[in-house]
CSV table of C-alpha atoms and ligand atoms in Angstrom, one decimal:
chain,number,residue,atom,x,y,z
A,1,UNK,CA,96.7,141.7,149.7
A,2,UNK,CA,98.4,144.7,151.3
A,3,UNK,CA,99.6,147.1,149.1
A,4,UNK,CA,101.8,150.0,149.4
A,5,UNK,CA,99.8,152.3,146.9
A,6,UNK,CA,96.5,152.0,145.4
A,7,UNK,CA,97.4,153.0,141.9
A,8,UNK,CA,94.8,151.1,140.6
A,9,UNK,CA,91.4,153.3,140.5
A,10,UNK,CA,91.2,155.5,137.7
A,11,UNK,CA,93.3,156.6,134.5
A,12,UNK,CA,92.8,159.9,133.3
A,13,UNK,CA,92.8,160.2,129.2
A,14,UNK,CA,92.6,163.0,127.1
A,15,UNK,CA,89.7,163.1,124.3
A,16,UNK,CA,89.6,164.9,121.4
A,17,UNK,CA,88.5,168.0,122.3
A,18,UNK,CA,91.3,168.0,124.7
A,19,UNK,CA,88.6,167.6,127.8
A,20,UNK,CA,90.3,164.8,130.3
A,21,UNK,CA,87.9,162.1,130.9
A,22,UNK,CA,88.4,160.1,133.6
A,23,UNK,CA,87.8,156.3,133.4
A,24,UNK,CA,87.3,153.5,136.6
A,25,UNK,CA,90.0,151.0,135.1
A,26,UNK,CA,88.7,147.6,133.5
A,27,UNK,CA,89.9,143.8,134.4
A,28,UNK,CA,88.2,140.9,133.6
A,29,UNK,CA,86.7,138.9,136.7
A,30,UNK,CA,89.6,136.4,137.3
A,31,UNK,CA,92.7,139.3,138.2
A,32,UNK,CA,90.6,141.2,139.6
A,33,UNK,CA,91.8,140.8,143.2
A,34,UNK,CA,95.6,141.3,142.1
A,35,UNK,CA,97.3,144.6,142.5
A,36,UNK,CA,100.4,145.7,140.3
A,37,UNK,CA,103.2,143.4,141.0
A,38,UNK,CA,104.9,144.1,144.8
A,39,UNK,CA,108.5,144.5,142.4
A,40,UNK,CA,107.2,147.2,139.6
A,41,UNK,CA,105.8,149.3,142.8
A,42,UNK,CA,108.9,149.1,144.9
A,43,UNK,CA,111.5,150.0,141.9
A,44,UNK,CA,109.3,152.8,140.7
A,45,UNK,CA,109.1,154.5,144.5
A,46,UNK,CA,113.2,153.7,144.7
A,47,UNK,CA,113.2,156.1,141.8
A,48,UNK,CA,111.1,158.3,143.1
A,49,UNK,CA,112.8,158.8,146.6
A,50,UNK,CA,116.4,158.1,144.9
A,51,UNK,CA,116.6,154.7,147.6
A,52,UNK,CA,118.7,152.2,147.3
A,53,UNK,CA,116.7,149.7,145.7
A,54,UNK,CA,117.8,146.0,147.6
A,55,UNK,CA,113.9,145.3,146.7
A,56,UNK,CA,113.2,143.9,143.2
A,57,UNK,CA,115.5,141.0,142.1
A,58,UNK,CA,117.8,142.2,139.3
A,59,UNK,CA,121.1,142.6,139.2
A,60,UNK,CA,123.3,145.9,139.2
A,61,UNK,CA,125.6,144.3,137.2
A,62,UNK,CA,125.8,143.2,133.6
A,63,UNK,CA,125.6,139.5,132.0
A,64,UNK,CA,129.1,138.1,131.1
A,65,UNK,CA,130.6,139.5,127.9
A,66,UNK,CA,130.7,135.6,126.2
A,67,UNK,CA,127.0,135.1,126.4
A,68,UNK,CA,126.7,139.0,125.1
A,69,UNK,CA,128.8,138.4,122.3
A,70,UNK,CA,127.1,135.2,121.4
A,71,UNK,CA,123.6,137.3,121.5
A,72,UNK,CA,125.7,139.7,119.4
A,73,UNK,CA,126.7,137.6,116.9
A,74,UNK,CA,123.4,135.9,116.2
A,75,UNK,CA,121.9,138.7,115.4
A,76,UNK,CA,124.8,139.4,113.1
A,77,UNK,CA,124.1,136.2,111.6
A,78,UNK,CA,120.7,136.7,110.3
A,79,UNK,CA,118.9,134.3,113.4
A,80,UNK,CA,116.5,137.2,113.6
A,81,UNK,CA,112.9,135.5,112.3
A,82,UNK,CA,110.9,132.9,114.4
A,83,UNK,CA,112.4,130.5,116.3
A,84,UNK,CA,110.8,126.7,116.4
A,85,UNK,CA,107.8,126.7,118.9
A,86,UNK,CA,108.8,124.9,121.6
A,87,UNK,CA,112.7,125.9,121.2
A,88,UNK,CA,115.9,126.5,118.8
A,89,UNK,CA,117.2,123.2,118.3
A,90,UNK,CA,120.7,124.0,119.5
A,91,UNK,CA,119.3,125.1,122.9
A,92,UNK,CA,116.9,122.5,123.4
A,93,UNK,CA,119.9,120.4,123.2
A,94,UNK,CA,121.6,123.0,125.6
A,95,UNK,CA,119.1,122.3,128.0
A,96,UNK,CA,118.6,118.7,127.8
A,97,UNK,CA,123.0,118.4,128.5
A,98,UNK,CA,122.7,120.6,131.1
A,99,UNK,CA,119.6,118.8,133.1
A,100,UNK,CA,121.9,115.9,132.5
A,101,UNK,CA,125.1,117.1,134.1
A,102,UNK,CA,122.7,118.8,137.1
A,103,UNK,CA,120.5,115.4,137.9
A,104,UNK,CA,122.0,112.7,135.5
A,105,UNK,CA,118.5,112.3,134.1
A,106,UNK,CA,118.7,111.8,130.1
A,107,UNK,CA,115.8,114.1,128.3
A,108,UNK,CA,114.7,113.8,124.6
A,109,UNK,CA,115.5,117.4,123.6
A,110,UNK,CA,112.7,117.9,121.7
A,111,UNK,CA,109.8,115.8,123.0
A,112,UNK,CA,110.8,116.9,126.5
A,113,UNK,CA,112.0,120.1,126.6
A,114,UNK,CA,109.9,123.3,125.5
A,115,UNK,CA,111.4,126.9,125.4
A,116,UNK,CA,109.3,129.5,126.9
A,117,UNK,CA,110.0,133.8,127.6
A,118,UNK,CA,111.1,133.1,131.2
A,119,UNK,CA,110.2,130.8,133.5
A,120,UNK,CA,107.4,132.9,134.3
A,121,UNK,CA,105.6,132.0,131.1
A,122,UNK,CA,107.0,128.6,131.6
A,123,UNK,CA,105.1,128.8,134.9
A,124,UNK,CA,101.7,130.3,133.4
A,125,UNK,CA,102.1,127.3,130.4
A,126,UNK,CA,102.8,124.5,132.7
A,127,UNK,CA,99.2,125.8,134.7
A,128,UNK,CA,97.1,126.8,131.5
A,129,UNK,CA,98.2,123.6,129.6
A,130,UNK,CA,97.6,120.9,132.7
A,131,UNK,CA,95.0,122.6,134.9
A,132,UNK,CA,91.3,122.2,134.9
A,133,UNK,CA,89.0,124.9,136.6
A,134,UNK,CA,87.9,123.4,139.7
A,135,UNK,CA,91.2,121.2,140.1
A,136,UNK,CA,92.7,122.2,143.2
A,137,UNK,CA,96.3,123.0,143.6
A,138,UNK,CA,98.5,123.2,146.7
A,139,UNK,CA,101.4,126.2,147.1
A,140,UNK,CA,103.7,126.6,149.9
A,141,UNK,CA,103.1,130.2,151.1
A,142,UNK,CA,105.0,132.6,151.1
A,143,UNK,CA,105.0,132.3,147.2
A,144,UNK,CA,106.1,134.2,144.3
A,145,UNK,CA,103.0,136.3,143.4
A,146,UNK,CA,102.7,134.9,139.7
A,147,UNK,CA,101.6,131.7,140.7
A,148,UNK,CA,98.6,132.5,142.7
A,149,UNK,CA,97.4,134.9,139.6
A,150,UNK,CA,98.2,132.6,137.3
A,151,UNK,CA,96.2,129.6,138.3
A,152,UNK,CA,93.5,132.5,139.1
A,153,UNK,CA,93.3,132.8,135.2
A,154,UNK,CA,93.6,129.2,134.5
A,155,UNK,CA,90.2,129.0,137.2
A,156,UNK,CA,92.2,126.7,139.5
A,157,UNK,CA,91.3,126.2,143.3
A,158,UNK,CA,94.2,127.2,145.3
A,159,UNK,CA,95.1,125.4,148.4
A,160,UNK,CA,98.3,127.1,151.0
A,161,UNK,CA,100.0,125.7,153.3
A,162,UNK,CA,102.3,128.3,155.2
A,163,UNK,CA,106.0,127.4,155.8
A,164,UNK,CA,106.9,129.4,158.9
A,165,UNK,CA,110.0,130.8,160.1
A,166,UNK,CA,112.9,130.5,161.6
A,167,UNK,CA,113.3,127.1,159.4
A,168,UNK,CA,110.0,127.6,157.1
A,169,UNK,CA,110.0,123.8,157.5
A,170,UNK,CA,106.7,122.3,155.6
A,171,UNK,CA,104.5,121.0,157.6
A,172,UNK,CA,103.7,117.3,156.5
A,173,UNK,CA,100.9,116.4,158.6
A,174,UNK,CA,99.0,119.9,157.0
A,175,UNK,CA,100.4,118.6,153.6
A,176,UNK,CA,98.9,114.6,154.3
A,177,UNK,CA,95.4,116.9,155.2
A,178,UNK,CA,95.3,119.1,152.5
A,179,UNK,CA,96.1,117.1,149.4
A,180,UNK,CA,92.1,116.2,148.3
A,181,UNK,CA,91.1,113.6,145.7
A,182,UNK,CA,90.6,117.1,143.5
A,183,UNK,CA,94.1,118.3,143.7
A,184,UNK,CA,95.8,117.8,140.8
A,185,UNK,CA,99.5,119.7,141.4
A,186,UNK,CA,101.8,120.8,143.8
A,187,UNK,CA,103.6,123.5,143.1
A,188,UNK,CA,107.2,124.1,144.6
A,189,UNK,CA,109.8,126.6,144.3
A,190,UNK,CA,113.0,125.3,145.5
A,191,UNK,CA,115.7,127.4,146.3
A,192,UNK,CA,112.6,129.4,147.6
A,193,UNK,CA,112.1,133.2,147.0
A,194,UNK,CA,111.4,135.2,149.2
A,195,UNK,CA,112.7,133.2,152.2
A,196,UNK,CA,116.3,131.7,150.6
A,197,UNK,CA,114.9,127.9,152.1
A,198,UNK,CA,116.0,125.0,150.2
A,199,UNK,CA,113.6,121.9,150.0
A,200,UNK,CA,115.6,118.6,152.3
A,201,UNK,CA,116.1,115.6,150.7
A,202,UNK,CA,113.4,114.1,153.2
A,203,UNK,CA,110.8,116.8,152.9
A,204,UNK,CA,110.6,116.2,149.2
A,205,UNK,CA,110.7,112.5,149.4
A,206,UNK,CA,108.0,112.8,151.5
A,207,UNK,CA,106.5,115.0,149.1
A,208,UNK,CA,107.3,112.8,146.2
A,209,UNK,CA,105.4,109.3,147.7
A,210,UNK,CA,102.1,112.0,148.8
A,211,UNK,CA,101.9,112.7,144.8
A,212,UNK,CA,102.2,109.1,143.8
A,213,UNK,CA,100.2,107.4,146.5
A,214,UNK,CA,97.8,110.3,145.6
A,215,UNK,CA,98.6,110.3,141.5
A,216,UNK,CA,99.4,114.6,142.3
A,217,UNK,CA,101.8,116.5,139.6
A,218,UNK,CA,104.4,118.5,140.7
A,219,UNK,CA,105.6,121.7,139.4
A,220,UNK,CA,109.2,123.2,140.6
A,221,UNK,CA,110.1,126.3,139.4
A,222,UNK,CA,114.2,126.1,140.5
A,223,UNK,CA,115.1,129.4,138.8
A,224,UNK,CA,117.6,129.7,141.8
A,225,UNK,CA,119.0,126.4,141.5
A,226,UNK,CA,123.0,127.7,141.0
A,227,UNK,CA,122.6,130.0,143.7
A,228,UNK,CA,122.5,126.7,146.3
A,229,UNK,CA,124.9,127.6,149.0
A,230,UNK,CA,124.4,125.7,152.3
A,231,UNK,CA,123.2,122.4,150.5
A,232,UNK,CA,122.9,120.6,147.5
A,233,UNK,CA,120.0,121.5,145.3
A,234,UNK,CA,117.6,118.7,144.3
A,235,UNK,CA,115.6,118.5,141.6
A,236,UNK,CA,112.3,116.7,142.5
A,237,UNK,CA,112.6,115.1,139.2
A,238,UNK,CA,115.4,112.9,140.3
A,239,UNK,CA,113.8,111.4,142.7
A,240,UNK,CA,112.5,107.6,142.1
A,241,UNK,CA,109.2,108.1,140.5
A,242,UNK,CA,109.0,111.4,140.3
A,243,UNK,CA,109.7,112.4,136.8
A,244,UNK,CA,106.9,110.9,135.2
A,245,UNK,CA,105.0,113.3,137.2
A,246,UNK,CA,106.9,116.3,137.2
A,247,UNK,CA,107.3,119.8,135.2
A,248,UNK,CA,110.5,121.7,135.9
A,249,UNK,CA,111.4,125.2,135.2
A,250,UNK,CA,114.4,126.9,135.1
A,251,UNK,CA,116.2,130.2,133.4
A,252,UNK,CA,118.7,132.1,132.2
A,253,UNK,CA,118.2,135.1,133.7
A,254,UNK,CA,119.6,134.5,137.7
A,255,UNK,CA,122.7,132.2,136.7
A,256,UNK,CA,123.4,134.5,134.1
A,257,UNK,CA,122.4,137.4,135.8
A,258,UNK,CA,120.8,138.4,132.1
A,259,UNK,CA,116.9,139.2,134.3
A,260,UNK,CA,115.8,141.2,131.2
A,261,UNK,CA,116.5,138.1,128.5
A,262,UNK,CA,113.4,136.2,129.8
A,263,UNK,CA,114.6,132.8,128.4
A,264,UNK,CA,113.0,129.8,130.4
A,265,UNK,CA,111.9,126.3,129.7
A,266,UNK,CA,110.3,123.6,131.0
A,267,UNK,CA,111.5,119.9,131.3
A,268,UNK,CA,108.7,116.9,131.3
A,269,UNK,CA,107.6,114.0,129.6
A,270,UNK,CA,106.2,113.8,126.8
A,271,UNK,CA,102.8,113.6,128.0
A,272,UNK,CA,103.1,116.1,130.1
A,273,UNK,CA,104.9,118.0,127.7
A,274,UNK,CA,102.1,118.1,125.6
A,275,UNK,CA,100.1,120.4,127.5
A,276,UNK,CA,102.7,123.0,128.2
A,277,UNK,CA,103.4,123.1,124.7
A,278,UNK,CA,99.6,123.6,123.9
A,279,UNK,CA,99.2,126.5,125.8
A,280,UNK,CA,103.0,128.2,125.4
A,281,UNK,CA,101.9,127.9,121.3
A,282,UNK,CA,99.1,130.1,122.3
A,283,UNK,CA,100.4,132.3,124.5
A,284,UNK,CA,103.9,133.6,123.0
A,285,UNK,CA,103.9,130.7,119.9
A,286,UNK,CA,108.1,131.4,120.0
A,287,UNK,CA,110.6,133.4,122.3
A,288,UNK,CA,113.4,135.3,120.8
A,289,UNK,CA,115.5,134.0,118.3
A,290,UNK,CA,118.7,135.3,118.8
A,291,UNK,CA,118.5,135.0,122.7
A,292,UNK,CA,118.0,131.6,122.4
A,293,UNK,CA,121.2,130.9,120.5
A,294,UNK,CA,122.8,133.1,123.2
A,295,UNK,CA,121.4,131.1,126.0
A,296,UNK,CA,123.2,128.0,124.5
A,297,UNK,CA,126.3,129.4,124.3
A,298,UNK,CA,125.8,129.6,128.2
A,299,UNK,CA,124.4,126.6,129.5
A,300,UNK,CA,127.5,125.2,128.1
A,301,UNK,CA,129.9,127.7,130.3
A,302,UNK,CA,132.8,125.7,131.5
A,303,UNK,CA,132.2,124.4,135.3
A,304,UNK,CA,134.3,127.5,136.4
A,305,UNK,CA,131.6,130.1,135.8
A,306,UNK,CA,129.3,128.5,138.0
A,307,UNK,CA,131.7,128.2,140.8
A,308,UNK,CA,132.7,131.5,140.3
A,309,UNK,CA,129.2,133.0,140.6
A,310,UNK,CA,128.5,131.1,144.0
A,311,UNK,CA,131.8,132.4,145.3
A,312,UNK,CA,131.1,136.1,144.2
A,313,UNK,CA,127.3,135.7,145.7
A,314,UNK,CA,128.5,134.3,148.9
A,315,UNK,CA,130.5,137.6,149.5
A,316,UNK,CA,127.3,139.6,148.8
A,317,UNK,CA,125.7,137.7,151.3
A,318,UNK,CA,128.1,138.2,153.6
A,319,UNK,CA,127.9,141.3,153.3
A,320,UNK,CA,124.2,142.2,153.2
A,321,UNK,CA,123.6,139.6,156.4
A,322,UNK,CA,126.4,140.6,158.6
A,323,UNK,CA,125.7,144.4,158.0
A,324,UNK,CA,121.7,143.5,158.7
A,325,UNK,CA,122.7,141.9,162.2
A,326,UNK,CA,124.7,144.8,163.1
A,327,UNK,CA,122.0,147.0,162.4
A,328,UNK,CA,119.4,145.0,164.6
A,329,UNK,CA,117.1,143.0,162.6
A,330,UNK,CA,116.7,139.4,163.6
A,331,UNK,CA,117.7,137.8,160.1
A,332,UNK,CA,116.2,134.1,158.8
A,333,UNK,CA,119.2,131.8,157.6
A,334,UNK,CA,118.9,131.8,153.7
A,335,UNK,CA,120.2,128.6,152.4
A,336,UNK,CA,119.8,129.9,148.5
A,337,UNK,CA,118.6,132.3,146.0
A,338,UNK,CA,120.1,136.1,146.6
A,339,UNK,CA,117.6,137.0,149.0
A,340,UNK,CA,117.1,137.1,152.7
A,341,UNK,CA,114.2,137.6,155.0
A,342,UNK,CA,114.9,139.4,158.3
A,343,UNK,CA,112.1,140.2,161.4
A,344,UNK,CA,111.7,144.0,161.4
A,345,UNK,CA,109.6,144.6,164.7
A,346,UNK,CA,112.3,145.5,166.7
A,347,UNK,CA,112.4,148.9,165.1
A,348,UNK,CA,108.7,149.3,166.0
A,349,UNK,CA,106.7,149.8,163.0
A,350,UNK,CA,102.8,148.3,163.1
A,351,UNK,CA,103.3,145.7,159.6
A,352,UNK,CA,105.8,145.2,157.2
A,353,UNK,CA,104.2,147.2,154.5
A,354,UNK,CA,104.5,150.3,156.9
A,355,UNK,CA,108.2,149.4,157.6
A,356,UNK,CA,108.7,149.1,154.2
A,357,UNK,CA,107.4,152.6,153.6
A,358,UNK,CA,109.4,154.1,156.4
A,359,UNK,CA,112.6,152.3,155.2
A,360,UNK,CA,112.5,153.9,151.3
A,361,UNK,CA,111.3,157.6,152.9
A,362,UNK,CA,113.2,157.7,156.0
A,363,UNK,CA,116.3,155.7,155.6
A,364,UNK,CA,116.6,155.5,151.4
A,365,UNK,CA,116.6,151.9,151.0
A,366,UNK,CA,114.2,149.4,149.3
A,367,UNK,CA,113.2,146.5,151.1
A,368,UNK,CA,110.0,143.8,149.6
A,369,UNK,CA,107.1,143.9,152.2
A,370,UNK,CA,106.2,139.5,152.5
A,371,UNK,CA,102.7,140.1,153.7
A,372,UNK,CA,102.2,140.4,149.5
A,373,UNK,CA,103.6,136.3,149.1
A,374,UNK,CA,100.6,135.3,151.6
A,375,UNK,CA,97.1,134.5,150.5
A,376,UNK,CA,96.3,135.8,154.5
A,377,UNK,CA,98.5,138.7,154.4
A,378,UNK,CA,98.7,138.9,158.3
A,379,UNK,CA,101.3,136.0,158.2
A,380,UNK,CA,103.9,138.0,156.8
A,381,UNK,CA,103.3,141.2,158.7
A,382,UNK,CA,106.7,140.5,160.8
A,383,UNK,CA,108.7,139.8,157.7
A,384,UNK,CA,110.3,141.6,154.8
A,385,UNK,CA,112.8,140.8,151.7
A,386,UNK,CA,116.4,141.7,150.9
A,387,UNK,CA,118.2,140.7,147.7
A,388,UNK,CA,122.0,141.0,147.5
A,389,UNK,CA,122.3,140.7,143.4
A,390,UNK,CA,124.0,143.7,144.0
A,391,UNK,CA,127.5,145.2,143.3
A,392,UNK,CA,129.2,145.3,146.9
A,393,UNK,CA,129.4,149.3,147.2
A,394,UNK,CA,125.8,149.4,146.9
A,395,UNK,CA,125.2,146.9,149.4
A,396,UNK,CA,127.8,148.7,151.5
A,397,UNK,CA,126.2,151.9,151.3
A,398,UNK,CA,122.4,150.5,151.9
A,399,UNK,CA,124.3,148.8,154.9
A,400,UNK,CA,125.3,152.6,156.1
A,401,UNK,CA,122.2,154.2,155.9
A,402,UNK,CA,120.3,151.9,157.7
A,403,UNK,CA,123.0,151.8,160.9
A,404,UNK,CA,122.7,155.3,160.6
A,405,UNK,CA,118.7,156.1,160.4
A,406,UNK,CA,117.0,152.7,161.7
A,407,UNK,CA,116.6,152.8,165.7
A,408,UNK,CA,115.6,150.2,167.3
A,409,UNK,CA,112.4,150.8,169.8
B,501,LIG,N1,111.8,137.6,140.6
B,501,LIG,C1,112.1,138.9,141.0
B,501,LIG,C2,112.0,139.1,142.5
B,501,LIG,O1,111.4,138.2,143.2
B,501,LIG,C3,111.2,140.0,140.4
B,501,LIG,C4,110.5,139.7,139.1
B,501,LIG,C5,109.5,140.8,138.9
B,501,LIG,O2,109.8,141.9,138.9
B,501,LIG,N2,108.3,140.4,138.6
B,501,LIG,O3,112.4,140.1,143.0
């Protein structure tokens, strides 16, 4: 993977006679190929070089007071020891309503639904609780860089199949080729980050009669699921068969624009359930007590704050993509998530990683090299990552200094 710094070689500690000592660093076989994360470099250089930072996905902007308060008052309350394993009753309930009102599918809320620190760990549960080593597993590259480490720890074989621009369509004849009689999941990210595609209803039924002709499990991590602008979002576990077979995973932290709660869960049946309970026990046991209650208060938000955070996104957008054009990149239609992904060789620079570079020294802003979301890095050479979860001066302003700085060659 390319990376923009190697930061990884040594660490320098001091004994105790005050000597330094300098040690090579120490991972264990199966992350060894894996870098630090693309996002933790790129917000630590915007610091450094005082750049705008349109790189890692947070928001500038806070939470809504409601589900702060709610937070607030549960810790007033004394909810400040363990929660339940697999979830505070009251949220698991939370969840299971809102799954309901999103696909109309009725889940038990606590045989089905398990509470995890972010989907992220609901993402590394899901893989270390249902995956063999050996079993292979297909992604849809480019792909969010947990996954690929993840079922590196879990020993998994991983299979890619590259969704290329302008639509990032998948490619169902490479899909009918690649599912083997070893793979054993499928794991999709729909709205998808980086590129903003969202899944059709005819790509995933498609998808959907491959894993049960094939008996494949499917895992959708649909973090980005209120941020759907240009279609409906689907849930691959509404489709006719398909929930049986499926793990979804979903957050707080976007729709809320709370990144730094890391409340997730994941929705299955019980069967499947079992294993992502097995290994979320191990891994955290219980996520945090308080935030949980929070995170109920806000899944049951009135229908008004989620229309009212697709409106305000939509401006962003607007904002960040028109102000991109004008400044000369050729930019990918983003149908959800807050980011977009534009084509950066008409300003001349060899790969996206050096772009990126030249972007945060030169210019001030943070932009997410794609090369890192490929397992061949040379696919996303021509390509790099936006986000506009930002407060509209700021995207303004990033807007400004690139149509001042950026020339095109
Ligand atoms: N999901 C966020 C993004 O894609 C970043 C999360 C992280 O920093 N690991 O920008």
């Amino acid at each position: 993977m390319s990376t923009v710094s190697t930061e990884n070689a040594a660490v320098t500690t001091q004994n105790e006679s005050t000597q330094k000592t300098h040690h090579p660093v120490q991972v264990a076989k199966r992350l060894e190929k894996f870098k630090t994360t693309i996002f933790t470099q790129m917000s630590s250089l915007a610091i450094k070089h005082g750049a705008i930072n349109l790189g890692q996905g947070f928001p500038n902007f806070d939470g809504p007071e409601f589900v702060k308060e709610a937070a607030i008052q549960a810790i007033k309350d004394g909810k400040n020891q363990y929660a339940r394993g697999v979830g505070v009753p009251e949220l698991n309930n939370a969840i299971s309503e809102r799954f309901k009102k999103d696909t109309g599918l009725l889940v038990d809320p606590d045989k089905e639904v398990t509470v995890t620190s972010g989907c992220t760990e609901a993402i590394a549960a899901t893989i270390l609780g249902l995956i063999n080593p050996g079993d292979e597993v297909i992604l849809f590259s480019p792909f969010y860089d947990s996954y690929e480490a993840t079922l590196s720890m879990a020993g998994a074989n991983v299979k890619c199949i590259t969704l290329r621009p302008p639509d990032f369509a998948v490619p169902i004849n490479e899909l009918k080729h690649t599912i083997s009689k070893n793979t054993r999941a499928i794991l999709i990210n729909t709205p998808h980050n980086p590129t903003g595609k969202m899944f059709t209803r005819e790509e995933l039924n498609v998808i959907a009669s491959l894993c049960i002709e094939n008996d494949v499990l499917v895992f959708t991590d649909e973090v980005y699921d209120k941020l759907a602008f240009e279609m409906d979002h689907i849930s691959m576990a509404s489709l006719p068969g398909m929930y049986e077979r499926t793990v979804t995973m979903n957050s707080l932290g976007k729709t809320f624009s709370l990144t730094g709660w890391k409340i997730g869960w994941a929705i299955a049946p019980p069967h499947l359930t079992w294993g992502v309970r097995q290994a979320h026990s191990f891994l955290t046991f219980a996520t945090s007590t308080p935030m949980q209650w929070a995170t109920s208060v806000a899944l049951r938000a009135p229908d008004s704050y989620f229309v009212e955070l697709k409106r305000d996104y939509l401006e962003k957008k607007a904002i960040l993509v028109d102000g991109l054009k004008a400044v000369g990149f050729k930019v990918f239609p983003s149908s959800g998530t807050y980011f977009v992904v534009v084509d950066h060789t008409p300003f001349g620079l060899e790969n996206d990683v050096a772009f990126c570079e030249y972007l945060i020294k030169e210019v001030g802003v943070v932009a997410i090299p794609t090369s890192v979301f490929y397992l061949n890095p040379e696919d996303g050479k021509n390509l790099v990552r936006f986000t506009f979860c930002k407060d509209e001066g700021t995207l303004k302003a990033a807007v400004e200094r690139m149509k001042e700085k950026l020339v095109r060659k």
